[in-house]
Structure formats: C-alpha cells, structure tokens
Short mmCIF file of C-alpha atoms in Angstrom, two decimals:
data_model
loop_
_atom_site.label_atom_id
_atom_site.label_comp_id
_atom_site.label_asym_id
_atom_site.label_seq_id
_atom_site.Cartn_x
_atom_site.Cartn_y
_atom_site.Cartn_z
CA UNK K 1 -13.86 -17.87 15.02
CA UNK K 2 -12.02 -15.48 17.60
CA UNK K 3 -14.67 -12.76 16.16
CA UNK K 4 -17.28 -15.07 16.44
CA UNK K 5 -16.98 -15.50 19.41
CA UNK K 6 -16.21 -12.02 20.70
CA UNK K 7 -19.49 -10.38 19.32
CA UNK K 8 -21.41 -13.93 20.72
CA UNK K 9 -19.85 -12.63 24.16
CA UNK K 10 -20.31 -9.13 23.73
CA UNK K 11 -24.46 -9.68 22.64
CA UNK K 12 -24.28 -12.12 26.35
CA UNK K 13 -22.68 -8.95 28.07
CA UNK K 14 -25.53 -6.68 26.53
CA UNK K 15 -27.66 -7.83 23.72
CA UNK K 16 -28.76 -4.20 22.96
CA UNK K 17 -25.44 -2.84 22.44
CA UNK K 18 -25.51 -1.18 19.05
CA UNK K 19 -22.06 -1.85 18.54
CA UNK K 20 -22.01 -5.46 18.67
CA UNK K 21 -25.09 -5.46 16.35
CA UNK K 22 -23.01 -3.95 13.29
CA UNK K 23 -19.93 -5.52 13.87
CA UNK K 24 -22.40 -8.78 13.58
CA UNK K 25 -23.46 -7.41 10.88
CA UNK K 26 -19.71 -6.73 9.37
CA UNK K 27 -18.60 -10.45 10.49
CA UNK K 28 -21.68 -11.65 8.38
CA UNK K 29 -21.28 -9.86 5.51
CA UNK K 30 -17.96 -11.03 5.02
CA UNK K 31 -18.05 -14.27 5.58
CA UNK K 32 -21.62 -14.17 3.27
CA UNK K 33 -24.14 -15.83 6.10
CA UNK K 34 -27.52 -14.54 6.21
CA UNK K 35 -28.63 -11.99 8.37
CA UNK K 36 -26.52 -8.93 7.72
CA UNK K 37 -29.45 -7.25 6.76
CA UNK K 38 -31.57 -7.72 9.98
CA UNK K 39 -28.06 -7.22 11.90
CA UNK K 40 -27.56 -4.08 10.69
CA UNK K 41 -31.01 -2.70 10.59
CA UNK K 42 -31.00 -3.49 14.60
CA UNK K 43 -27.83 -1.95 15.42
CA UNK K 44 -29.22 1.45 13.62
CA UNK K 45 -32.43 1.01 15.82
CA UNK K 46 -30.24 1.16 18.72
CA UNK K 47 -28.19 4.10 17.91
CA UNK K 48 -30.31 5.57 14.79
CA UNK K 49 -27.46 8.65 14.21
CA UNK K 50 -24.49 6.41 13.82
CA UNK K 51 -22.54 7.13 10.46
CA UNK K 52 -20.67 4.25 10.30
CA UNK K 53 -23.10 1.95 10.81
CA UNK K 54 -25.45 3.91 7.68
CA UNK K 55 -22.23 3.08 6.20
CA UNK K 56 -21.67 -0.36 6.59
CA UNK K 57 -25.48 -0.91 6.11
CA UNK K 58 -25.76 0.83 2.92
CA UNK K 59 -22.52 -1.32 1.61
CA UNK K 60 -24.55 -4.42 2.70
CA UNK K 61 -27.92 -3.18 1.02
CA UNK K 62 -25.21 -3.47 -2.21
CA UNK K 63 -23.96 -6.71 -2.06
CA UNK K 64 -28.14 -7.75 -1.25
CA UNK K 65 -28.86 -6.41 -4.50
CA UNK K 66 -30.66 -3.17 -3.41
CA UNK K 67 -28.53 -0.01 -4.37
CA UNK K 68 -31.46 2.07 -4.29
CA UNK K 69 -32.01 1.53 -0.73
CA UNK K 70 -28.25 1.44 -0.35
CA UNK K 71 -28.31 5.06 -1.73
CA UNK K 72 -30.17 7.37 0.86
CA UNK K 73 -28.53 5.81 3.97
CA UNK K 74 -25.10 6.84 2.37
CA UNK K 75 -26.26 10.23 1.49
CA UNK K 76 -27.37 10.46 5.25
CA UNK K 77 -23.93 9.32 6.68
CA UNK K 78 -22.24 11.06 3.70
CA UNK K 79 -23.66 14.31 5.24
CA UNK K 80 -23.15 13.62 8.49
CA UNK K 81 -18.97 12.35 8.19
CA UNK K 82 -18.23 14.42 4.88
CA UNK K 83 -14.67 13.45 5.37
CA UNK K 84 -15.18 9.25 5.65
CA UNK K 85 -13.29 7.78 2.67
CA UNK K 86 -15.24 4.17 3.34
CA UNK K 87 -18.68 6.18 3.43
CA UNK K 88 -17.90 8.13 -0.41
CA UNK K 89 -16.46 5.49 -1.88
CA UNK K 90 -19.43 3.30 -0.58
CA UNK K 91 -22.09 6.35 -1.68
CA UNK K 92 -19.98 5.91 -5.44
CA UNK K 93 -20.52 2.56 -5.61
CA UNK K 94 -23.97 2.61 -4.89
CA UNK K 95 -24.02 5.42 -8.23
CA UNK K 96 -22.31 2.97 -9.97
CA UNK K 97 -24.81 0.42 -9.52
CA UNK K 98 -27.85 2.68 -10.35
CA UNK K 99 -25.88 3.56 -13.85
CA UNK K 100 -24.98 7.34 -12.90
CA UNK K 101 -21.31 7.09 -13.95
CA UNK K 102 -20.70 11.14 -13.95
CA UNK K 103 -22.05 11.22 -10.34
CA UNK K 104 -20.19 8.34 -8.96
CA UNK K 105 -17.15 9.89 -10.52
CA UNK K 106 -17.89 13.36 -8.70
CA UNK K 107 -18.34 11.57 -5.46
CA UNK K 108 -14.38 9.98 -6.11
CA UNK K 109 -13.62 12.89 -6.82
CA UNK K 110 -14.18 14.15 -3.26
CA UNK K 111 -12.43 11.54 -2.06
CA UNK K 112 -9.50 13.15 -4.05
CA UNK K 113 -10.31 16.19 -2.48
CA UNK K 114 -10.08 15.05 1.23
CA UNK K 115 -7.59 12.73 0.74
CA UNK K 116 -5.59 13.06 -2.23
CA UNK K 117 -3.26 9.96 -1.15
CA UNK K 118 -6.06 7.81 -1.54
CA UNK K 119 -6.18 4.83 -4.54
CA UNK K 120 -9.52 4.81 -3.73
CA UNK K 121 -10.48 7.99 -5.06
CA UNK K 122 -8.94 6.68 -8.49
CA UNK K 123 -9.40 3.36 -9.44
CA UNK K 124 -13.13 3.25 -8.62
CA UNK K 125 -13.01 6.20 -11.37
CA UNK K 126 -11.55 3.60 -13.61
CA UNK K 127 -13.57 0.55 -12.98
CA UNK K 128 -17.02 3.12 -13.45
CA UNK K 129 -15.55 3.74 -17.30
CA UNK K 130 -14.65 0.04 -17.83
CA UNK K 131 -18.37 -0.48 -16.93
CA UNK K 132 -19.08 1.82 -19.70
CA UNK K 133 -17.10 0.56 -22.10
CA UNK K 134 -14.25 3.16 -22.28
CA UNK K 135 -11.46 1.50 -21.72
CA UNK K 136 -8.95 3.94 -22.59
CA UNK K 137 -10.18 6.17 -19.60
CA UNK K 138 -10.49 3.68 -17.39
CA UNK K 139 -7.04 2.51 -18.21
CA UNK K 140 -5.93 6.13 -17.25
CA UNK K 141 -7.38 6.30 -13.67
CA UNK K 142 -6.49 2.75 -12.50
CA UNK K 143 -3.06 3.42 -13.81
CA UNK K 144 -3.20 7.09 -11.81
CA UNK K 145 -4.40 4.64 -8.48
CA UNK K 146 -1.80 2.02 -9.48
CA UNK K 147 1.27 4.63 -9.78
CA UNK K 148 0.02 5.89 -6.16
CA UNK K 149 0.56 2.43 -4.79
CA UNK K 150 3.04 0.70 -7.05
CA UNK K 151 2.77 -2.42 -4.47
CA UNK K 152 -0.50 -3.62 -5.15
CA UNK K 153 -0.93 -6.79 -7.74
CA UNK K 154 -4.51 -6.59 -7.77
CA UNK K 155 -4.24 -2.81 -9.50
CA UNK K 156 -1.76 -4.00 -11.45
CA UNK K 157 -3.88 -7.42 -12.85
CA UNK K 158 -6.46 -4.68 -13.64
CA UNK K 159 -3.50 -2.75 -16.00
CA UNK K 160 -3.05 -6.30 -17.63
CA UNK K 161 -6.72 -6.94 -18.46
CA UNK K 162 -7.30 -3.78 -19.89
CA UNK K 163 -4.13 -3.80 -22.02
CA UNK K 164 -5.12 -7.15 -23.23
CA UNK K 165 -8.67 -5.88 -23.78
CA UNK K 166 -7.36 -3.02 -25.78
CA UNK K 167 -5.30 -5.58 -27.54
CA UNK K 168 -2.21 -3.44 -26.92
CA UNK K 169 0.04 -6.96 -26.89
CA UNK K 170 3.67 -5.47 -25.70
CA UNK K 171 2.15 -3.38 -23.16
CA UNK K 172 0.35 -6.07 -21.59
CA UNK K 173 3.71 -8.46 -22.14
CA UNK K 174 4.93 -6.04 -19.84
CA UNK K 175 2.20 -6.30 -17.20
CA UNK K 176 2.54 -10.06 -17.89
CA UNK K 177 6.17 -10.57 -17.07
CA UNK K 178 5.85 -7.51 -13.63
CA UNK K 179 3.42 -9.81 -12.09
CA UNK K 180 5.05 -13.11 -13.22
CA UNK K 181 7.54 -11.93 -10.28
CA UNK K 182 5.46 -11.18 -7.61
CA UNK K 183 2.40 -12.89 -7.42
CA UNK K 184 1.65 -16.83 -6.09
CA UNK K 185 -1.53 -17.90 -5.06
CA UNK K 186 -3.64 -14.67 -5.36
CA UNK K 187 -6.84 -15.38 -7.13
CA UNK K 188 -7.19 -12.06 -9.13
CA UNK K 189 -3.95 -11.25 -11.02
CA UNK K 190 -4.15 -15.18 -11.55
CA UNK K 191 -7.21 -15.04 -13.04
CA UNK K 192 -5.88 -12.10 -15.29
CA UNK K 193 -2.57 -14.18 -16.04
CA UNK K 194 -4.78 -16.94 -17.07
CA UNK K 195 -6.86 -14.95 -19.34
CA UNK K 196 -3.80 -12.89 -20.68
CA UNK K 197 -2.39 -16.25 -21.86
CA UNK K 198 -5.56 -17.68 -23.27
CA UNK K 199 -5.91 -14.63 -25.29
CA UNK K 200 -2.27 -15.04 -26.69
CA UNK K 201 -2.64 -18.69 -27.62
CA UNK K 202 -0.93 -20.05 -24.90
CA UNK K 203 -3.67 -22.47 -23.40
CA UNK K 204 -1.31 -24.91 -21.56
CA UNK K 205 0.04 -21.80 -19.36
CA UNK K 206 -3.77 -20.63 -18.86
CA UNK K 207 -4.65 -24.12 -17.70
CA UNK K 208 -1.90 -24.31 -15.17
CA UNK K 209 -3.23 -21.59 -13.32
CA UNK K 210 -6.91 -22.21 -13.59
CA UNK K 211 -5.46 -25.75 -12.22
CA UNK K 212 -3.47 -24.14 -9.32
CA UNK K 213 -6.51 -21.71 -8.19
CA UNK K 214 -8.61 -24.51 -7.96
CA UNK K 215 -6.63 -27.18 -6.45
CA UNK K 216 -6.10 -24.74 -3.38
CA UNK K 217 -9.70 -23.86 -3.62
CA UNK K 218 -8.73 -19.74 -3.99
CA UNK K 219 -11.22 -17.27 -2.83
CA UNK K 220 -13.89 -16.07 -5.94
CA UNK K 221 -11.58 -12.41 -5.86
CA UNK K 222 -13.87 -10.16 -8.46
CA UNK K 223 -15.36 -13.42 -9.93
CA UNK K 224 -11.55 -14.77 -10.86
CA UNK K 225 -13.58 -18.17 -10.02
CA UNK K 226 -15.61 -17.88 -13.68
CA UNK K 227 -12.02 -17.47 -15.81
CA UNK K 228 -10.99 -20.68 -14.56
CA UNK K 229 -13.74 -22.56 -14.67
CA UNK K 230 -14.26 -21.28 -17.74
CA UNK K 231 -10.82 -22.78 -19.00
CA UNK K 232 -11.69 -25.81 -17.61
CA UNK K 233 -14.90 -26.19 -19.63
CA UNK K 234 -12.65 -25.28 -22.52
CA UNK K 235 -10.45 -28.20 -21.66
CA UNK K 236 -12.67 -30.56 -21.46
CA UNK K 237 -14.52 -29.22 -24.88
CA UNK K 238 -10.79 -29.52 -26.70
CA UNK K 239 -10.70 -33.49 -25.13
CA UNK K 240 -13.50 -34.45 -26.18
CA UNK K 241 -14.97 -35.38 -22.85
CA UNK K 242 -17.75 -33.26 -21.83
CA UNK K 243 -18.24 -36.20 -18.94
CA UNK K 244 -15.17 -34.71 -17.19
CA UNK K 245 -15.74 -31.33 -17.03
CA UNK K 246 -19.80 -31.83 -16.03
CA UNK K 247 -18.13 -33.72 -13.20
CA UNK K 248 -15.86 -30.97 -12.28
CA UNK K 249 -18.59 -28.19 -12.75
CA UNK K 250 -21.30 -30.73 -10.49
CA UNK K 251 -18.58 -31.52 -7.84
CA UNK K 252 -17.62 -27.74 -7.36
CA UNK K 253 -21.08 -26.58 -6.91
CA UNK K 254 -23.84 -28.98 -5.66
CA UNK K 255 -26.46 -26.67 -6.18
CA UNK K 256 -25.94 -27.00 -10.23
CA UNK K 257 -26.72 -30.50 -10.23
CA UNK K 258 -30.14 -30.16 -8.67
CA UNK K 259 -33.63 -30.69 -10.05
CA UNK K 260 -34.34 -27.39 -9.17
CA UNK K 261 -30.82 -25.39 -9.30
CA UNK K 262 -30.53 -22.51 -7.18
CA UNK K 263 -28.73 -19.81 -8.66
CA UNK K 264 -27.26 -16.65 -7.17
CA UNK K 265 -25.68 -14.19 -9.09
CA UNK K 266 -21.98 -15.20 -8.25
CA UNK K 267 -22.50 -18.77 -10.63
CA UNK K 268 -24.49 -17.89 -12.62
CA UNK K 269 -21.73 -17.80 -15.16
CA UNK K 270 -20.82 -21.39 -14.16
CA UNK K 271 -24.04 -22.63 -14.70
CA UNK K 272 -23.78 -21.30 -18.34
CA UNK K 273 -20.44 -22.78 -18.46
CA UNK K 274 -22.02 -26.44 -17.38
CA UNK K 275 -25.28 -26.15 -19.61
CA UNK K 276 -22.99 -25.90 -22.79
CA UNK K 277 -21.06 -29.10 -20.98
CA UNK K 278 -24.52 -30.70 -20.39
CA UNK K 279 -25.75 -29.68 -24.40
CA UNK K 280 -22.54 -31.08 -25.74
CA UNK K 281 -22.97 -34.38 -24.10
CA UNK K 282 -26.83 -34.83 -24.86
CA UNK K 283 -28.06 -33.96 -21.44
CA UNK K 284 -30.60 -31.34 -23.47
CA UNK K 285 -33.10 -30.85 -20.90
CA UNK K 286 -30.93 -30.51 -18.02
CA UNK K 287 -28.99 -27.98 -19.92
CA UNK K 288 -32.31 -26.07 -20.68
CA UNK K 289 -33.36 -26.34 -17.07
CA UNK K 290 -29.92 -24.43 -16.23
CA UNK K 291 -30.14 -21.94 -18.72
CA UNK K 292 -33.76 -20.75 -18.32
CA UNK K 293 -32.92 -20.59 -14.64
CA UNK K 294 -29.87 -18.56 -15.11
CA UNK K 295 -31.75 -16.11 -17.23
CA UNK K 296 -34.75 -15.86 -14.81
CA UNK K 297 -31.72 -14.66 -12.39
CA UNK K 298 -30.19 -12.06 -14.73
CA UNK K 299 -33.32 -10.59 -15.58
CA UNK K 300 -33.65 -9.78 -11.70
CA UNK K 301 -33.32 -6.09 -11.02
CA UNK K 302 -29.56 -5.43 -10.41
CA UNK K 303 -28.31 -8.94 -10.31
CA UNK K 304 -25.48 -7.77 -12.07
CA UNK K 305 -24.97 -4.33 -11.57
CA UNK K 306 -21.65 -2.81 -10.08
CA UNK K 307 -17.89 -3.74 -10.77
CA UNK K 308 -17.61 -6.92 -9.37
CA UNK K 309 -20.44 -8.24 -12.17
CA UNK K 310 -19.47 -6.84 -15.39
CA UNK K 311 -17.69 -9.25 -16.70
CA UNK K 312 -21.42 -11.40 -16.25
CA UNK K 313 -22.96 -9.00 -18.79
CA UNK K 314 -23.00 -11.42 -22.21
CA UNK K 315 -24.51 -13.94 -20.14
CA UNK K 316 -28.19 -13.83 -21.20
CA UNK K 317 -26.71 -13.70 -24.52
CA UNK K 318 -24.85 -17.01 -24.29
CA UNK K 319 -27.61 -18.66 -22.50
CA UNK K 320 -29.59 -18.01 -25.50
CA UNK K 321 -27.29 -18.79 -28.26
CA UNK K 322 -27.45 -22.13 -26.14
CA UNK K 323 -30.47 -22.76 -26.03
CA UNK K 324 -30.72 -22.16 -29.77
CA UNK K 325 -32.74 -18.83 -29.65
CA UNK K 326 -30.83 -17.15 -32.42
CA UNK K 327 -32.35 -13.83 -33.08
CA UNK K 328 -32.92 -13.58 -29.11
CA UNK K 329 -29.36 -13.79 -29.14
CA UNK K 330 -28.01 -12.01 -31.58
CA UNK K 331 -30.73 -9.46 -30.37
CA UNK K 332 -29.23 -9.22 -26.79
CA UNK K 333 -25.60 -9.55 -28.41
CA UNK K 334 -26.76 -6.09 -30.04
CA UNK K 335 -28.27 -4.59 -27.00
CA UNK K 336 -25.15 -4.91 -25.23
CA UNK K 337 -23.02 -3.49 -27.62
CA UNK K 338 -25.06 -0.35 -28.11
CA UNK K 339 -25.42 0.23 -24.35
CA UNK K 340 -21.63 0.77 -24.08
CA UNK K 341 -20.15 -2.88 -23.45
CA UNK K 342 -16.58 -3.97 -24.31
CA UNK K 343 -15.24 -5.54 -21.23
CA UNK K 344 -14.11 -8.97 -22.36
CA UNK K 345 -15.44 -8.55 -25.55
CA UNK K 346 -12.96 -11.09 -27.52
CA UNK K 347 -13.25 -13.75 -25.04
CA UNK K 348 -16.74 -13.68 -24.85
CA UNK K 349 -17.64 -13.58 -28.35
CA UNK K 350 -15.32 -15.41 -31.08
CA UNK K 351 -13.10 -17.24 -28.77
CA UNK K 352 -16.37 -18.26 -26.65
CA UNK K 353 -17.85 -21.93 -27.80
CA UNK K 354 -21.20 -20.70 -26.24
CA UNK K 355 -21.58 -18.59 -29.22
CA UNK K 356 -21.21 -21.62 -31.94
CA UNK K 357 -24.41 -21.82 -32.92
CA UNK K 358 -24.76 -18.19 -34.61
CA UNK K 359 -20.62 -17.73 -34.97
CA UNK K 360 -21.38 -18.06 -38.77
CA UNK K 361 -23.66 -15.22 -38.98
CA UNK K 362 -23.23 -12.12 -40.75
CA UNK K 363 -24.91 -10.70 -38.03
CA UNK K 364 -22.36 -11.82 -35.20
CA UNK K 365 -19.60 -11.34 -37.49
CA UNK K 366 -20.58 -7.84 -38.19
CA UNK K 367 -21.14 -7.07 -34.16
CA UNK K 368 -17.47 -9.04 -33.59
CA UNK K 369 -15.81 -6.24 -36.49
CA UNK K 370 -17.85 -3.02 -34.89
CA UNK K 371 -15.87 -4.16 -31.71
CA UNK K 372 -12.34 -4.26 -32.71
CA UNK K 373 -12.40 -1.45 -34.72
CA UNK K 374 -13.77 0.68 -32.03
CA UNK K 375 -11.42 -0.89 -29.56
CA UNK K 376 -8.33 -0.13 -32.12
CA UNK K 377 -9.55 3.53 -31.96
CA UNK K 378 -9.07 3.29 -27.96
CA UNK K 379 -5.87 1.53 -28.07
CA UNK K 380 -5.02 4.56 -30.46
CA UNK K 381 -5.80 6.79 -28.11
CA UNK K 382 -3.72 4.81 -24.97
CA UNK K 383 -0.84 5.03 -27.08
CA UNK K 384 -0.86 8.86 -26.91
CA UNK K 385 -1.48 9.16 -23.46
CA UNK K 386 1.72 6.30 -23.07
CA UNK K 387 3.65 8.68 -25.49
CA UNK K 388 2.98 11.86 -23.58
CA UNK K 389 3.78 10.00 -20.37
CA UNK K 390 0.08 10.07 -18.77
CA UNK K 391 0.36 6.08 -18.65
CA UNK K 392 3.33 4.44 -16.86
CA UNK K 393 4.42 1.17 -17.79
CA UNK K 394 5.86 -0.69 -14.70
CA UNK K 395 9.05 -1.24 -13.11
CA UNK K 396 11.53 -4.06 -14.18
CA UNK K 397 10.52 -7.77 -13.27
CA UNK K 398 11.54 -9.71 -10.85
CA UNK K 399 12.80 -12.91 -11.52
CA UNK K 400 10.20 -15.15 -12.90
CA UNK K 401 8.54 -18.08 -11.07
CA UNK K 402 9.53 -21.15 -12.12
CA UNK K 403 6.29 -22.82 -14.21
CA UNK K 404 7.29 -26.16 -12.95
CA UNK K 405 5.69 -24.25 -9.60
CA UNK K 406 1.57 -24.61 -11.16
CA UNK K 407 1.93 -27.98 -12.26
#
C-alpha cells in the first residue's frame, strides 16, 4: 500500500514522469494486476532510451506470454547496459522461453563474465538443462550457484528435486534432512519436501506440509501451489471421498467451478487435478468441460514455456488420458518424451492416478521403462561428478523441526 500510494502521488505531482510509469508498471507486475503492459509501454514513450525500463518491460512481455516481443527490447537494453545482471539474465530467460538453450546459456555465461559472484549466472544454466531433460547437468550448475550462496533454501530445494528425480535416494536424504533444519513456512523447499516424501512412501509427512502451505495460504513460489494440491487430490482419492477434495479444489479457486471456467496458465494443473475429482465422482461433463478448457489453454503459444512451467508439461497428456482419449494420450505421452522431458517424470506417470486409464498398456509401460533407464544412466553420471568432487553434498543439519510443528 505505501507503494501504492507513492507512485498514485508521484503520477498527481507529474503524470508524465517516466519514472513513475515503470515503477507502476513494476508494482503491477508483482502484485499480478492488469496493466503492466500499457504501464510500461508509456513510461518508454516518455523516455524511449531508458535501459532499465526495456528491461523491466521485456521481463513483463515474459510473464504476458510474449517472449518474442520480450526478446528485441532486451537485446536493445542488453546493448545499451552490457554490464546489467537483471537485463542478461532477463535477455536468457526470454532464450529460454523461445527453446534456444545454447544461447540462453551463452548469455549466463556473460553474466559469469561481468560478475563472477553472481548465482545468477549459474543456476539459470541449470534450470535451462532441467528444461531439457538433462538432469545431470543441470544438477551441476545449480549445485555450482548453490555452493556460491550456501544460504539459500530455495537453491537448495532445487538440489533435492533433482536428486530425487535422478532417484539418487541417500543424496537426496541428505538434502532432505539440511533443509529439515532450516526451513518453516517457505512455499518452495516445502513443496520439494512434500514431493521428496511422497516419492519415498511417506504420504502422511507429504500431507502435513501440503496441509501447512495451505492453511497459511503460502504464496504459488515456482508453482509449489500444484504439489500440494496435488496431494490433496491424492488424499481424498485414497478416502474414498472425491466430495471432499472437489470442495477443497472449488473453494480454493472460484473460477474452476464456473459454467464457463477461466483458466490461466498458473491452474491449469489444478483444474486437471479437479476434473479427475469431478470423473471419479460422476460429475462427467463438468469434468470434460474442465479438461477441454485446460487443453484449449496449453495449446496457446507459450503458455507454458520457461522455468517456472515445466513441471506443467504432461498436462495435455493427463487431460487426455482423462478424458479417455487413449492413443491421443499415449501419443502426447510419446511426444514429450522424445522432445527431451524428464522433469517429474515418476510422479507424473506411474505414481499419477490421471494416468489409470492406459497404466496397463504396453505402450505406457514401455515409455515408463525408457525413462528410468535413461535416468539411471544420469544418476550414473552424478555419481562421478560427486566422486571427483564437482558436486558438493551439504553441510551438517541442524536440528530437526519437530513434526508435531505441521500438524
């Protein structure tokens, strides 16, 4: 609010001040109202030569969707601040999005070069090869970003998700039991705690923190909100009671229960999550209604693209196995795996209930067993670089939080 209302008195003061314009456009952005666009598009009519601004607006033209836009205004500010950390890893991103890894990777590698103390010009390397499906590599560079800032939980619930990925079960123990010490109520490394335990059997555990993030209503940190509302679908699939979870799914977003949902990209993996609620408890049609829409969304050019989506990538996939489209599914199932995917690839195929309907297949079967084995070859190849002392495994714990603390 004190922002609020310092830009509302700065526009008063002079409502063609260029500056107030993007820092309008900033406080909308993060706070997701509309009109960051047409905020920042006015501040760079003001002041057309401003490199920050082309940087901020270019970030914005990302989250709207539009990283080919995004890309030549970062380009322009790139060349005109060479040295801007925000405006490279920004003009990386927006590479990311368009699906040229090796470029995005040579633009954080720049960052490297003008400021080698920088996380940012390694774990953005990392996150580019998750999105590719080499998770060895990526486990590399965020570990590289994570050793230069030993502090941060967030780099360190990425270590944990790719170790359990990779399957590499004491490693990941040990990622497990560092955080276990040091984090509370933040939404990502919870999310990847949850997960970690699901994985390893332990539902109860999972459940307590998908119960704890959403009890104190935790911000949606790189979509954390779809692994525990995920769980919770699970929960109410293993009770028996559909009912309770549609109720939970409905209450938590009001736009799912609509004739006409509107979906954005950021639930559209909830509304996957509900229409298998809504199937299971004979609500066909509204569950068809759901998953048609969420497809119509995913099909959208670069609804999904970047690092903060890929975990939204067997989506389309589910949504047909749902809907009882088979081959469609086992068709996109394939598509996915040949174009490099592997990010979450046990928990979205045999432990995912979405997928019942063609589990049985030789076809899914035979997909499920290409997986592993080529994940065992990258877990292979972690263990090498954790031998030669390329990957660091992380300090001792701290004492353990008391579980009695989630429920």
């Amino acid at each position: 609010p004190e922002i609020r209302a310092a830009v509302d008195r700065a526009m008063e003061i002079d409502p063609e001040d260029p500056a107030a314009w993007s820092v309008l456009g900033y406080y909308r952005l993060v706070t997701r109202q509309p009109g960051f666009i047409e905020a920042f598009d006015r501040s760079l009519q003001l002041d057309p030569g401003n490199a920050e601004t082309m940087s901020g607006y270019g970030y914005a033209l990302q989250v709207a969707k539009k990283p080919e836009k995004s890309l030549g205004l970062l380009l322009a500010a790139a060349e005109l601040d060479p040295l801007s950390v925000n405006t490279l890893f920004a003009l990386g991103r927006a590479y990311s999005m368009l699906g040229d890894f090796e470029e995005a990777r040579s633009v954080f590698a720049r960052i490297r070069h003008s400021d080698p103390g920088s996380p940012l010009g390694y774990y953005p390397v990392g996150t580019s090869y998750m999105e590719e499906g080499k998770l060895d590599q990526a486990l590399y560079w965020l570990g590289q970003g994570q050793a230069m800032d030993p502090a941060d939980f967030e780099l360190a619930g990425w270590m944990l998700f790719l170790f359990d990925n990779l399957e590499h079960l004491d490693s990941a123990r040990l990622w497990s039991e560092w955080l276990d010490g040091r984090i509370t109520k933040q939404p990502q490394p919870m999310a990847m705690q949850a997960k970690h335990h699901y994985l390893n059997g332990n539902f109860e555990t999972a459940l307590q923190y998908a119960n704890l993030a959403i009890n104190f209503d935790l911000e949606n940190r790189w979509n954390s909100e779809t692994t525990f509302m995920r769980i919770k679908r699970d929960e109410a699939i293993a009770n028996g009671n559909p009912a309770s979870g549609i109720k939970l799914f409905q209450e938590r977003y009001p736009s799912l229960r609509q004739d006409e949902p509107r979906l954005t990209p950021n639930i559209l993996q909830q509304a996957v999550h509900l229409a298998l609620l809504l199937s299971l408890d004979s609500q066909k049609e509204k569950a068809r209604q759901l998953l048609e829409a969420a497809i119509e969304v995913y099909d959208r050019p670069y609804a999904i693209a970047g690092p903060q989506n890929m975990g939204l990538a067997p989506l389309k996939a589910e949504a047909l196995a749902i809907l009882g489209r088979k081959e469609e599914a086992l068709e996109e199932l394939r598509r996915l795996i040949e174009a490099g995917w592997r990010i979450n690839w046990r928990w979205s195929t045999d432990m995912n209930a979405s997928f019942n309907g063609i589990r049985d297949t030789k076809a899914f079967r035979t997909m499920v067993q290409e997986l592993a084995i080529d994940i065992a070859a990258q877990r292979i190849a972690v263990e090498e670089m954790e031998a030669e002392g390329k990957i660091a495994l992380p300090s001792e714990p701290q004492t353990g939080l008391d579980m009695e603390f989630f429920q």
